[in-house]
Amino acid sequence: MPNQFELDVTKIRENARRQMEDGPVTPAYGGDPNPVIGILNDVLATEIVCYLRYSQNAITAAGIDRAQVAAEFQEHAAEELKHGLSAAERINQLGGVPDFDPATLARRAHTEYSAPESTDLNAMLRENLVAERIVIASYQEIVRWIGDADPTTRRLMEHILEEEEDHADDLVDLLGI
């Protein structure tokens, strides 16, 4: 082993006592949490918009496969809401304020929200697949940008990314493509 691991526990203890108001953000954090908070607020907006789209689609879907597709939309909606709340919790941990302002959600989201022009399942599936692909590409960039500076946020984003990839896979299966 080239380098021996050394930890100055005394210094860590002193810093922990001296900077308690910083909560979980320690000197080892690796940077300024404010840009991360901003990005997480955009993730929060994206996830809420996806939750709303999937929920609307689950309710209005029509056609022979409606029950199966609506159930999948409901499952995805619940997961999107969970993702948004996880991002909000992380924002709070970093000392920020989660932005749930309905007036700005759609503008801040990476995906778009538009009510479907029809109840056609195929059109809904395709629009949701496009949205998932946008989220996947965006979140991959966020994970790369975070790097090692904030392992907790990176792991959160990786977990959300994994579930978004599962959503895209589910939609591809339902579309038969």
Tab-separated table of N, CA and C in Angstrom:
chain	number	residue	atom	x	y	z
A	1	MET	N	0.857	-1.166	0.000
A	1	MET	CA	0.000	0.000	0.000
A	1	MET	C	0.906	1.232	0.000
A	2	PRO	N	0.773	2.098	-1.022
A	2	PRO	CA	1.704	3.228	-1.146
A	2	PRO	C	1.569	4.274	-0.050
A	3	ASN	N	0.389	4.634	0.315
A	3	ASN	CA	0.179	5.655	1.346
A	3	ASN	C	-0.591	5.060	2.502
A	4	GLN	N	-0.138	5.366	3.680
A	4	GLN	CA	-0.856	4.900	4.863
A	4	GLN	C	-1.943	5.900	5.209
A	5	PHE	N	-3.117	5.407	5.508
A	5	PHE	CA	-4.243	6.260	5.860
A	5	PHE	C	-4.007	6.863	7.237
A	6	GLU	N	-4.133	8.190	7.311
A	6	GLU	CA	-4.002	8.882	8.588
A	6	GLU	C	-5.197	9.797	8.766
A	7	LEU	N	-5.691	9.827	9.983
A	7	LEU	CA	-6.858	10.625	10.300
A	7	LEU	C	-6.580	11.410	11.569
A	8	ASP	N	-6.749	12.736	11.479
A	8	ASP	CA	-6.546	13.586	12.646
A	8	ASP	C	-7.882	13.737	13.368
A	9	VAL	N	-8.184	12.776	14.214
A	9	VAL	CA	-9.461	12.741	14.919
A	9	VAL	C	-9.614	13.946	15.845
A	10	THR	N	-8.535	14.395	16.451
A	10	THR	CA	-8.603	15.553	17.346
A	10	THR	C	-9.077	16.782	16.573
A	11	LYS	N	-8.522	17.007	15.388
A	11	LYS	CA	-8.917	18.151	14.564
A	11	LYS	C	-10.373	18.010	14.109
A	12	ILE	N	-10.762	16.822	13.737
A	12	ILE	CA	-12.142	16.579	13.313
A	12	ILE	C	-13.104	16.885	14.455
A	13	ARG	N	-12.765	16.445	15.650
A	13	ARG	CA	-13.616	16.709	16.819
A	13	ARG	C	-13.729	18.206	17.099
A	14	GLU	N	-12.599	18.920	17.018
A	14	GLU	CA	-12.611	20.367	17.253
A	14	GLU	C	-13.484	21.083	16.227
A	15	ASN	N	-13.326	20.725	14.956
A	15	ASN	CA	-14.131	21.341	13.899
A	15	ASN	C	-15.617	21.035	14.082
A	16	ALA	N	-15.926	19.809	14.481
A	16	ALA	CA	-17.326	19.420	14.673
A	16	ALA	C	-17.980	20.275	15.746
A	17	ARG	N	-17.268	20.547	16.812
A	17	ARG	CA	-17.818	21.363	17.892
A	17	ARG	C	-17.891	22.842	17.497
A	18	ARG	N	-16.892	23.317	16.780
A	18	ARG	CA	-16.798	24.730	16.436
A	18	ARG	C	-17.790	25.117	15.328
A	19	GLN	N	-18.155	24.178	14.471
A	19	GLN	CA	-18.987	24.518	13.315
A	19	GLN	C	-20.308	23.741	13.300
A	20	MET	N	-20.911	23.611	14.461
A	20	MET	CA	-22.143	22.826	14.563
A	20	MET	C	-23.274	23.382	13.706
A	21	GLU	N	-23.338	24.696	13.549
A	21	GLU	CA	-24.428	25.302	12.785
A	21	GLU	C	-24.403	24.905	11.309
A	22	ASP	N	-23.294	24.338	10.840
A	22	ASP	CA	-23.192	23.899	9.444
A	22	ASP	C	-23.820	22.524	9.228
A	23	GLY	N	-24.319	21.921	10.296
A	23	GLY	CA	-24.988	20.619	10.169
A	23	GLY	C	-24.074	19.590	9.526
A	24	PRO	N	-24.546	18.935	8.468
A	24	PRO	CA	-23.744	17.881	7.849
A	24	PRO	C	-22.645	18.393	6.917
A	25	VAL	N	-22.601	19.698	6.653
A	25	VAL	CA	-21.588	20.248	5.752
A	25	VAL	C	-20.321	20.513	6.551
A	26	THR	N	-19.362	19.621	6.415
A	26	THR	CA	-18.101	19.713	7.150
A	26	THR	C	-17.028	20.331	6.266
A	27	PRO	N	-15.871	20.692	6.850
A	27	PRO	CA	-14.783	21.228	6.026
A	27	PRO	C	-14.340	20.265	4.922
A	28	ALA	N	-14.582	18.981	5.088
A	28	ALA	CA	-14.209	17.998	4.074
A	28	ALA	C	-15.227	17.930	2.934
A	29	TYR	N	-16.277	18.756	2.981
A	29	TYR	CA	-17.350	18.712	1.978
A	29	TYR	C	-16.790	18.784	0.563
A	30	GLY	N	-15.828	19.626	0.332
A	30	GLY	CA	-15.212	19.675	-0.991
A	30	GLY	C	-15.631	20.850	-1.841
A	31	GLY	N	-16.334	21.797	-1.292
A	31	GLY	CA	-16.702	22.956	-2.098
A	31	GLY	C	-17.857	23.721	-1.519
A	32	ASP	N	-18.397	24.584	-2.344
A	32	ASP	CA	-19.525	25.429	-1.976
A	32	ASP	C	-20.819	24.655	-2.239
A	33	PRO	N	-21.658	24.469	-1.220
A	33	PRO	CA	-22.901	23.717	-1.451
A	33	PRO	C	-23.947	24.485	-2.264
A	34	ASN	N	-23.806	25.798	-2.411
A	34	ASN	CA	-24.837	26.588	-3.081
A	34	ASN	C	-25.107	26.170	-4.536
A	35	PRO	N	-24.084	25.919	-5.360
A	35	PRO	CA	-24.393	25.443	-6.715
A	35	PRO	C	-25.095	24.079	-6.704
A	36	VAL	N	-24.732	23.218	-5.763
A	36	VAL	CA	-25.374	21.912	-5.650
A	36	VAL	C	-26.835	22.095	-5.257
A	37	ILE	N	-27.097	23.008	-4.334
A	37	ILE	CA	-28.474	23.297	-3.923
A	37	ILE	C	-29.283	23.782	-5.129
A	38	GLY	N	-28.700	24.652	-5.937
A	38	GLY	CA	-29.390	25.137	-7.136
A	38	GLY	C	-29.729	24.017	-8.101
A	39	ILE	N	-28.767	23.151	-8.332
A	39	ILE	CA	-28.998	22.021	-9.234
A	39	ILE	C	-30.053	21.084	-8.654
A	40	LEU	N	-29.973	20.817	-7.351
A	40	LEU	CA	-30.966	19.943	-6.724
A	40	LEU	C	-32.360	20.550	-6.768
A	41	ASN	N	-32.473	21.869	-6.711
A	41	ASN	CA	-33.792	22.487	-6.855
A	41	ASN	C	-34.339	22.291	-8.271
A	42	ASP	N	-33.451	22.274	-9.267
A	42	ASP	CA	-33.889	21.957	-10.632
A	42	ASP	C	-34.297	20.487	-10.737
A	43	VAL	N	-33.562	19.606	-10.059
A	43	VAL	CA	-33.930	18.189	-10.019
A	43	VAL	C	-35.292	18.035	-9.349
A	44	LEU	N	-35.496	18.732	-8.249
A	44	LEU	CA	-36.787	18.712	-7.556
A	44	LEU	C	-37.909	19.120	-8.521
A	45	ALA	N	-37.715	20.204	-9.250
A	45	ALA	CA	-38.724	20.671	-10.206
A	45	ALA	C	-38.964	19.617	-11.289
A	46	THR	N	-37.894	19.041	-11.783
A	46	THR	CA	-38.007	18.017	-12.829
A	46	THR	C	-38.820	16.832	-12.347
A	47	GLU	N	-38.525	16.380	-11.148
A	47	GLU	CA	-39.220	15.210	-10.612
A	47	GLU	C	-40.689	15.498	-10.336
A	48	ILE	N	-41.008	16.691	-9.867
A	48	ILE	CA	-42.406	17.051	-9.616
A	48	ILE	C	-43.175	17.139	-10.939
A	49	VAL	N	-42.554	17.722	-11.962
A	49	VAL	CA	-43.191	17.794	-13.275
A	49	VAL	C	-43.421	16.385	-13.825
A	50	CYS	N	-42.450	15.499	-13.664
A	50	CYS	CA	-42.621	14.110	-14.123
A	50	CYS	C	-43.733	13.415	-13.337
A	51	TYR	N	-43.772	13.665	-12.030
A	51	TYR	CA	-44.852	13.112	-11.200
A	51	TYR	C	-46.216	13.560	-11.731
A	52	LEU	N	-46.340	14.840	-12.025
A	52	LEU	CA	-47.610	15.378	-12.509
A	52	LEU	C	-47.985	14.777	-13.864
A	53	ARG	N	-47.015	14.664	-14.773
A	53	ARG	CA	-47.292	14.108	-16.102
A	53	ARG	C	-47.731	12.650	-15.997
A	54	TYR	N	-46.975	11.845	-15.238
A	54	TYR	CA	-47.345	10.434	-15.087
A	54	TYR	C	-48.715	10.292	-14.420
A	55	SER	N	-48.990	11.112	-13.415
A	55	SER	CA	-50.287	11.037	-12.736
A	55	SER	C	-51.421	11.377	-13.696
A	56	GLN	N	-51.250	12.441	-14.459
A	56	GLN	CA	-52.264	12.848	-15.424
A	56	GLN	C	-52.463	11.743	-16.456
A	57	ASN	N	-51.381	11.167	-16.947
A	57	ASN	CA	-51.465	10.098	-17.939
A	57	ASN	C	-52.164	8.862	-17.384
A	58	ALA	N	-51.887	8.515	-16.139
A	58	ALA	CA	-52.510	7.337	-15.524
A	58	ALA	C	-54.021	7.506	-15.445
A	59	ILE	N	-54.464	8.714	-15.217
A	59	ILE	CA	-55.896	8.967	-15.070
A	59	ILE	C	-56.601	9.033	-16.425
A	60	THR	N	-55.960	9.613	-17.433
A	60	THR	CA	-56.644	9.857	-18.708
A	60	THR	C	-56.366	8.809	-19.778
A	61	ALA	N	-55.457	7.884	-19.529
A	61	ALA	CA	-55.121	6.871	-20.535
A	61	ALA	C	-56.356	6.072	-20.920
A	62	ALA	N	-56.440	5.748	-22.197
A	62	ALA	CA	-57.569	4.967	-22.693
A	62	ALA	C	-57.050	3.954	-23.718
A	63	GLY	N	-57.784	2.899	-23.886
A	63	GLY	CA	-57.412	1.894	-24.875
A	63	GLY	C	-57.422	0.513	-24.267
A	64	ILE	N	-57.180	-0.462	-25.110
A	64	ILE	CA	-57.297	-1.849	-24.691
A	64	ILE	C	-56.301	-2.225	-23.597
A	65	ASP	N	-55.128	-1.628	-23.599
A	65	ASP	CA	-54.102	-1.924	-22.586
A	65	ASP	C	-54.087	-0.895	-21.460
A	66	ARG	N	-55.159	-0.133	-21.321
A	66	ARG	CA	-55.205	0.948	-20.357
A	66	ARG	C	-54.826	0.529	-18.948
A	67	ALA	N	-55.368	-0.565	-18.451
A	67	ALA	CA	-55.129	-0.972	-17.059
A	67	ALA	C	-53.643	-1.212	-16.803
A	68	GLN	N	-52.999	-1.942	-17.688
A	68	GLN	CA	-51.568	-2.246	-17.509
A	68	GLN	C	-50.719	-0.975	-17.588
A	69	VAL	N	-50.981	-0.150	-18.585
A	69	VAL	CA	-50.177	1.061	-18.781
A	69	VAL	C	-50.450	2.070	-17.668
A	70	ALA	N	-51.713	2.228	-17.293
A	70	ALA	CA	-52.045	3.164	-16.210
A	70	ALA	C	-51.377	2.739	-14.915
A	71	ALA	N	-51.340	1.431	-14.641
A	71	ALA	CA	-50.667	0.939	-13.427
A	71	ALA	C	-49.174	1.268	-13.475
A	72	GLU	N	-48.564	1.126	-14.629
A	72	GLU	CA	-47.145	1.471	-14.778
A	72	GLU	C	-46.939	2.966	-14.587
A	73	PHE	N	-47.818	3.784	-15.145
A	73	PHE	CA	-47.731	5.233	-14.966
A	73	PHE	C	-47.867	5.603	-13.489
A	74	GLN	N	-48.796	4.962	-12.776
A	74	GLN	CA	-48.975	5.242	-11.352
A	74	GLN	C	-47.720	4.870	-10.561
A	75	GLU	N	-47.121	3.734	-10.897
A	75	GLU	CA	-45.889	3.317	-10.213
A	75	GLU	C	-44.772	4.319	-10.466
A	76	HIS	N	-44.633	4.748	-11.716
A	76	HIS	CA	-43.589	5.723	-12.055
A	76	HIS	C	-43.858	7.051	-11.349
A	77	ALA	N	-45.115	7.464	-11.298
A	77	ALA	CA	-45.460	8.720	-10.626
A	77	ALA	C	-45.030	8.687	-9.163
A	78	ALA	N	-45.329	7.579	-8.489
A	78	ALA	CA	-44.961	7.457	-7.071
A	78	ALA	C	-43.450	7.540	-6.896
A	79	GLU	N	-42.703	6.918	-7.794
A	79	GLU	CA	-41.238	6.962	-7.704
A	79	GLU	C	-40.710	8.353	-8.001
A	80	GLU	N	-41.310	9.055	-8.960
A	80	GLU	CA	-40.874	10.418	-9.279
A	80	GLU	C	-41.097	11.339	-8.080
A	81	LEU	N	-42.233	11.190	-7.426
A	81	LEU	CA	-42.500	11.998	-6.229
A	81	LEU	C	-41.466	11.701	-5.152
A	82	LYS	N	-41.152	10.429	-4.965
A	82	LYS	CA	-40.134	10.040	-3.980
A	82	LYS	C	-38.781	10.658	-4.332
A	83	HIS	N	-38.429	10.665	-5.610
A	83	HIS	CA	-37.166	11.283	-6.037
A	83	HIS	C	-37.145	12.768	-5.689
A	84	GLY	N	-38.246	13.449	-5.980
A	84	GLY	CA	-38.322	14.882	-5.684
A	84	GLY	C	-38.178	15.167	-4.201
A	85	LEU	N	-38.838	14.370	-3.390
A	85	LEU	CA	-38.743	14.561	-1.941
A	85	LEU	C	-37.342	14.241	-1.427
A	86	SER	N	-36.678	13.265	-2.025
A	86	SER	CA	-35.288	12.954	-1.643
A	86	SER	C	-34.365	14.118	-1.979
A	87	ALA	N	-34.558	14.715	-3.149
A	87	ALA	CA	-33.759	15.888	-3.526
A	87	ALA	C	-34.035	17.037	-2.553
A	88	ALA	N	-35.303	17.225	-2.179
A	88	ALA	CA	-35.661	18.290	-1.238
A	88	ALA	C	-35.004	18.069	0.122
A	89	GLU	N	-34.991	16.835	0.576
A	89	GLU	CA	-34.331	16.514	1.854
A	89	GLU	C	-32.840	16.843	1.787
A	90	ARG	N	-32.209	16.502	0.664
A	90	ARG	CA	-30.770	16.787	0.528
A	90	ARG	C	-30.522	18.294	0.489
A	91	ILE	N	-31.383	19.036	-0.186
A	91	ILE	CA	-31.266	20.500	-0.211
A	91	ILE	C	-31.303	21.028	1.217
A	92	ASN	N	-32.236	20.549	1.992
A	92	ASN	CA	-32.369	20.969	3.385
A	92	ASN	C	-31.116	20.607	4.186
A	93	GLN	N	-30.587	19.416	3.990
A	93	GLN	CA	-29.374	19.003	4.697
A	93	GLN	C	-28.204	19.921	4.379
A	94	LEU	N	-28.149	20.400	3.152
A	94	LEU	CA	-27.044	21.261	2.732
A	94	LEU	C	-27.245	22.717	3.148
A	95	GLY	N	-28.332	22.988	3.852
A	95	GLY	CA	-28.579	24.343	4.338
A	95	GLY	C	-29.395	25.195	3.397
A	96	GLY	N	-29.956	24.594	2.364
A	96	GLY	CA	-30.771	25.338	1.420
A	96	GLY	C	-32.247	25.189	1.726
A	97	VAL	N	-33.043	25.819	0.886
A	97	VAL	CA	-34.492	25.759	1.023
A	97	VAL	C	-35.047	25.118	-0.246
A	98	PRO	N	-35.731	23.985	-0.116
A	98	PRO	CA	-36.328	23.361	-1.300
A	98	PRO	C	-37.374	24.281	-1.924
A	99	ASP	N	-37.312	24.432	-3.235
A	99	ASP	CA	-38.198	25.346	-3.953
A	99	ASP	C	-39.337	24.559	-4.600
A	100	PHE	N	-40.489	24.564	-3.941
A	100	PHE	CA	-41.681	23.891	-4.444
A	100	PHE	C	-42.643	24.876	-5.117
A	101	ASP	N	-42.185	26.063	-5.461
A	101	ASP	CA	-43.047	27.105	-6.009
A	101	ASP	C	-43.710	26.618	-7.301
A	102	PRO	N	-45.042	26.426	-7.285
A	102	PRO	CA	-45.733	25.944	-8.478
A	102	PRO	C	-45.564	26.874	-9.677
A	103	ALA	N	-45.391	28.157	-9.416
A	103	ALA	CA	-45.269	29.124	-10.503
A	103	ALA	C	-43.987	28.937	-11.308
A	104	THR	N	-42.980	28.287	-10.728
A	104	THR	CA	-41.700	28.148	-11.438
A	104	THR	C	-41.304	26.701	-11.727
A	105	LEU	N	-42.088	25.745	-11.274
A	105	LEU	CA	-41.714	24.338	-11.451
A	105	LEU	C	-41.460	23.986	-12.916
A	106	ALA	N	-42.394	24.270	-13.787
A	106	ALA	CA	-42.261	23.892	-15.195
A	106	ALA	C	-41.068	24.590	-15.847
A	107	ARG	N	-40.823	25.839	-15.484
A	107	ARG	CA	-39.706	26.587	-16.068
A	107	ARG	C	-38.363	26.015	-15.640
A	108	ARG	N	-38.274	25.527	-14.389
A	108	ARG	CA	-37.003	25.012	-13.866
A	108	ARG	C	-36.751	23.549	-14.223
A	109	ALA	N	-37.789	22.841	-14.617
A	109	ALA	CA	-37.659	21.412	-14.898
A	109	ALA	C	-36.863	21.164	-16.175
A	110	HIS	N	-36.137	20.064	-16.197
A	110	HIS	CA	-35.392	19.672	-17.393
A	110	HIS	C	-36.345	19.150	-18.462
A	111	THR	N	-37.429	18.519	-18.040
A	111	THR	CA	-38.424	18.001	-18.978
A	111	THR	C	-39.547	19.014	-19.126
A	112	GLU	N	-40.375	18.766	-20.113
A	112	GLU	CA	-41.509	19.654	-20.346
A	112	GLU	C	-42.777	18.994	-19.832
A	113	TYR	N	-43.720	19.819	-19.465
A	113	TYR	CA	-45.036	19.297	-19.111
A	113	TYR	C	-46.030	19.857	-20.102
A	114	SER	N	-46.725	18.967	-20.751
A	114	SER	CA	-47.835	19.390	-21.592
A	114	SER	C	-48.890	18.304	-21.500
A	115	ALA	N	-50.106	18.738	-21.350
A	115	ALA	CA	-51.202	17.774	-21.303
A	115	ALA	C	-51.278	17.094	-22.668
A	116	PRO	N	-51.438	15.787	-22.669
A	116	PRO	CA	-51.486	15.085	-23.955
A	116	PRO	C	-52.677	15.552	-24.788
A	117	GLU	N	-52.459	15.579	-26.090
A	117	GLU	CA	-53.521	16.018	-26.996
A	117	GLU	C	-54.592	14.944	-27.152
A	118	SER	N	-54.243	13.717	-26.765
A	118	SER	CA	-55.218	12.632	-26.853
A	118	SER	C	-54.971	11.669	-25.694
A	119	THR	N	-55.804	10.679	-25.615
A	119	THR	CA	-55.646	9.651	-24.589
A	119	THR	C	-54.931	8.429	-25.159
A	120	ASP	N	-54.299	8.603	-26.322
A	120	ASP	CA	-53.602	7.522	-27.008
A	120	ASP	C	-52.419	7.022	-26.171
A	121	LEU	N	-52.457	5.754	-25.793
A	121	LEU	CA	-51.409	5.183	-24.950
A	121	LEU	C	-50.046	5.251	-25.609
A	122	ASN	N	-50.003	4.963	-26.900
A	122	ASN	CA	-48.725	4.973	-27.599
A	122	ASN	C	-48.077	6.356	-27.542
A	123	ALA	N	-48.866	7.403	-27.746
A	123	ALA	CA	-48.340	8.775	-27.692
A	123	ALA	C	-47.853	9.107	-26.285
A	124	MET	N	-48.615	8.702	-25.275
A	124	MET	CA	-48.200	8.951	-23.886
A	124	MET	C	-46.909	8.216	-23.565
A	125	LEU	N	-46.835	6.962	-23.968
A	125	LEU	CA	-45.623	6.174	-23.711
A	125	LEU	C	-44.412	6.825	-24.371
A	126	ARG	N	-44.577	7.261	-25.603
A	126	ARG	CA	-43.459	7.886	-26.330
A	126	ARG	C	-43.026	9.198	-25.668
A	127	GLU	N	-43.976	10.026	-25.266
A	127	GLU	CA	-43.633	11.293	-24.605
A	127	GLU	C	-42.927	11.047	-23.272
A	128	ASN	N	-43.384	10.059	-22.534
A	128	ASN	CA	-42.730	9.735	-21.267
A	128	ASN	C	-41.336	9.157	-21.499
A	129	LEU	N	-41.168	8.391	-22.558
A	129	LEU	CA	-39.830	7.868	-22.872
A	129	LEU	C	-38.882	9.010	-23.235
A	130	VAL	N	-39.358	9.967	-24.002
A	130	VAL	CA	-38.526	11.140	-24.325
A	130	VAL	C	-38.128	11.853	-23.030
A	131	ALA	N	-39.104	12.051	-22.142
A	131	ALA	CA	-38.816	12.735	-20.872
A	131	ALA	C	-37.790	11.951	-20.052
A	132	GLU	N	-37.937	10.631	-19.999
A	132	GLU	CA	-36.975	9.817	-19.241
A	132	GLU	C	-35.579	9.926	-19.851
A	133	ARG	N	-35.500	9.943	-21.165
A	133	ARG	CA	-34.188	10.055	-21.821
A	133	ARG	C	-33.545	11.418	-21.525
A	134	ILE	N	-34.355	12.469	-21.462
A	134	ILE	CA	-33.846	13.800	-21.099
A	134	ILE	C	-33.311	13.770	-19.669
A	135	VAL	N	-34.083	13.189	-18.762
A	135	VAL	CA	-33.671	13.101	-17.363
A	135	VAL	C	-32.396	12.280	-17.223
A	136	ILE	N	-32.319	11.164	-17.920
A	136	ILE	CA	-31.133	10.304	-17.834
A	136	ILE	C	-29.892	11.081	-18.272
A	137	ALA	N	-29.976	11.750	-19.424
A	137	ALA	CA	-28.821	12.513	-19.914
A	137	ALA	C	-28.457	13.637	-18.949
A	138	SER	N	-29.461	14.342	-18.424
A	138	SER	CA	-29.204	15.442	-17.484
A	138	SER	C	-28.562	14.941	-16.204
A	139	TYR	N	-29.096	13.870	-15.652
A	139	TYR	CA	-28.599	13.359	-14.385
A	139	TYR	C	-27.211	12.737	-14.529
A	140	GLN	N	-26.921	12.148	-15.688
A	140	GLN	CA	-25.559	11.658	-15.917
A	140	GLN	C	-24.564	12.813	-15.868
A	141	GLU	N	-24.939	13.940	-16.474
A	141	GLU	CA	-24.067	15.124	-16.443
A	141	GLU	C	-23.909	15.654	-15.022
A	142	ILE	N	-24.986	15.649	-14.251
A	142	ILE	CA	-24.920	16.114	-12.863
A	142	ILE	C	-23.992	15.218	-12.054
A	143	VAL	N	-24.107	13.913	-12.218
A	143	VAL	CA	-23.239	12.969	-11.496
A	143	VAL	C	-21.775	13.238	-11.845
A	144	ARG	N	-21.496	13.427	-13.131
A	144	ARG	CA	-20.105	13.706	-13.545
A	144	ARG	C	-19.627	15.029	-12.948
A	145	TRP	N	-20.489	16.042	-12.949
A	145	TRP	CA	-20.122	17.358	-12.432
A	145	TRP	C	-19.826	17.288	-10.936
A	146	ILE	N	-20.639	16.576	-10.186
A	146	ILE	CA	-20.430	16.463	-8.738
A	146	ILE	C	-19.119	15.742	-8.440
A	147	GLY	N	-18.849	14.683	-9.164
A	147	GLY	CA	-17.610	13.929	-8.964
A	147	GLY	C	-17.440	13.503	-7.522
A	148	ASP	N	-16.268	13.766	-6.975
A	148	ASP	CA	-15.957	13.372	-5.601
A	148	ASP	C	-16.213	14.484	-4.582
A	149	ALA	N	-16.659	15.651	-5.041
A	149	ALA	CA	-16.829	16.789	-4.133
A	149	ALA	C	-17.927	16.559	-3.096
A	150	ASP	N	-18.953	15.795	-3.467
A	150	ASP	CA	-20.094	15.579	-2.577
A	150	ASP	C	-20.602	14.152	-2.791
A	151	PRO	N	-19.963	13.176	-2.142
A	151	PRO	CA	-20.341	11.783	-2.375
A	151	PRO	C	-21.792	11.464	-2.028
A	152	THR	N	-22.343	12.131	-1.026
A	152	THR	CA	-23.723	11.853	-0.627
A	152	THR	C	-24.698	12.267	-1.724
A	153	THR	N	-24.529	13.472	-2.253
A	153	THR	CA	-25.404	13.926	-3.336
A	153	THR	C	-25.165	13.097	-4.591
A	154	ARG	N	-23.917	12.768	-4.870
A	154	ARG	CA	-23.628	11.934	-6.043
A	154	ARG	C	-24.345	10.592	-5.931
A	155	ARG	N	-24.285	9.949	-4.759
A	155	ARG	CA	-24.962	8.657	-4.583
A	155	ARG	C	-26.475	8.812	-4.722
A	156	LEU	N	-27.029	9.888	-4.185
A	156	LEU	CA	-28.454	10.147	-4.332
A	156	LEU	C	-28.811	10.248	-5.812
A	157	MET	N	-28.043	11.033	-6.545
A	157	MET	CA	-28.310	11.205	-7.975
A	157	MET	C	-28.101	9.903	-8.734
A	158	GLU	N	-27.123	9.117	-8.348
A	158	GLU	CA	-26.917	7.820	-9.005
A	158	GLU	C	-28.094	6.885	-8.753
A	159	HIS	N	-28.630	6.916	-7.544
A	159	HIS	CA	-29.792	6.085	-7.222
A	159	HIS	C	-31.008	6.522	-8.049
A	160	ILE	N	-31.241	7.825	-8.106
A	160	ILE	CA	-32.362	8.333	-8.898
A	160	ILE	C	-32.141	7.977	-10.370
A	161	LEU	N	-30.932	8.160	-10.859
A	161	LEU	CA	-30.596	7.840	-12.244
A	161	LEU	C	-30.882	6.377	-12.556
A	162	GLU	N	-30.518	5.495	-11.646
A	162	GLU	CA	-30.777	4.066	-11.854
A	162	GLU	C	-32.271	3.802	-12.017
A	163	GLU	N	-33.090	4.432	-11.189
A	163	GLU	CA	-34.535	4.230	-11.291
A	163	GLU	C	-35.102	4.866	-12.562
A	164	GLU	N	-34.538	5.984	-12.992
A	164	GLU	CA	-34.990	6.608	-14.242
A	164	GLU	C	-34.660	5.709	-15.428
A	165	GLU	N	-33.502	5.058	-15.385
A	165	GLU	CA	-33.154	4.111	-16.452
A	165	GLU	C	-34.117	2.926	-16.453
A	166	ASP	N	-34.535	2.480	-15.269
A	166	ASP	CA	-35.547	1.418	-15.181
A	166	ASP	C	-36.871	1.887	-15.786
A	167	HIS	N	-37.248	3.139	-15.531
A	167	HIS	CA	-38.483	3.677	-16.115
A	167	HIS	C	-38.401	3.643	-17.640
A	168	ALA	N	-37.279	4.093	-18.186
A	168	ALA	CA	-37.120	4.098	-19.643
A	168	ALA	C	-37.207	2.675	-20.190
A	169	ASP	N	-36.600	1.745	-19.504
A	169	ASP	CA	-36.648	0.341	-19.928
A	169	ASP	C	-38.083	-0.181	-19.905
A	170	ASP	N	-38.831	0.156	-18.855
A	170	ASP	CA	-40.235	-0.247	-18.760
A	170	ASP	C	-41.029	0.319	-19.939
A	171	LEU	N	-40.797	1.570	-20.276
A	171	LEU	CA	-41.530	2.203	-21.372
A	171	LEU	C	-41.178	1.581	-22.716
A	172	VAL	N	-39.911	1.264	-22.911
A	172	VAL	CA	-39.497	0.583	-24.136
A	172	VAL	C	-40.211	-0.762	-24.251
A	173	ASP	N	-40.272	-1.500	-23.153
A	173	ASP	CA	-40.982	-2.794	-23.149
A	173	ASP	C	-42.448	-2.614	-23.508
A	174	LEU	N	-43.104	-1.614	-22.914
A	174	LEU	CA	-44.522	-1.393	-23.208
A	174	LEU	C	-44.745	-0.960	-24.656
A	175	LEU	N	-43.793	-0.230	-25.204
A	175	LEU	CA	-43.898	0.196	-26.598
A	175	LEU	C	-43.547	-0.927	-27.568
A	176	GLY	N	-42.823	-1.923	-27.066
A	176	GLY	CA	-42.414	-3.017	-27.940
A	176	GLY	C	-41.346	-2.615	-28.931
A	177	ILE	N	-40.483	-1.692	-28.510
A	177	ILE	CA	-39.398	-1.245	-29.414
A	177	ILE	C	-38.039	-1.690	-28.900
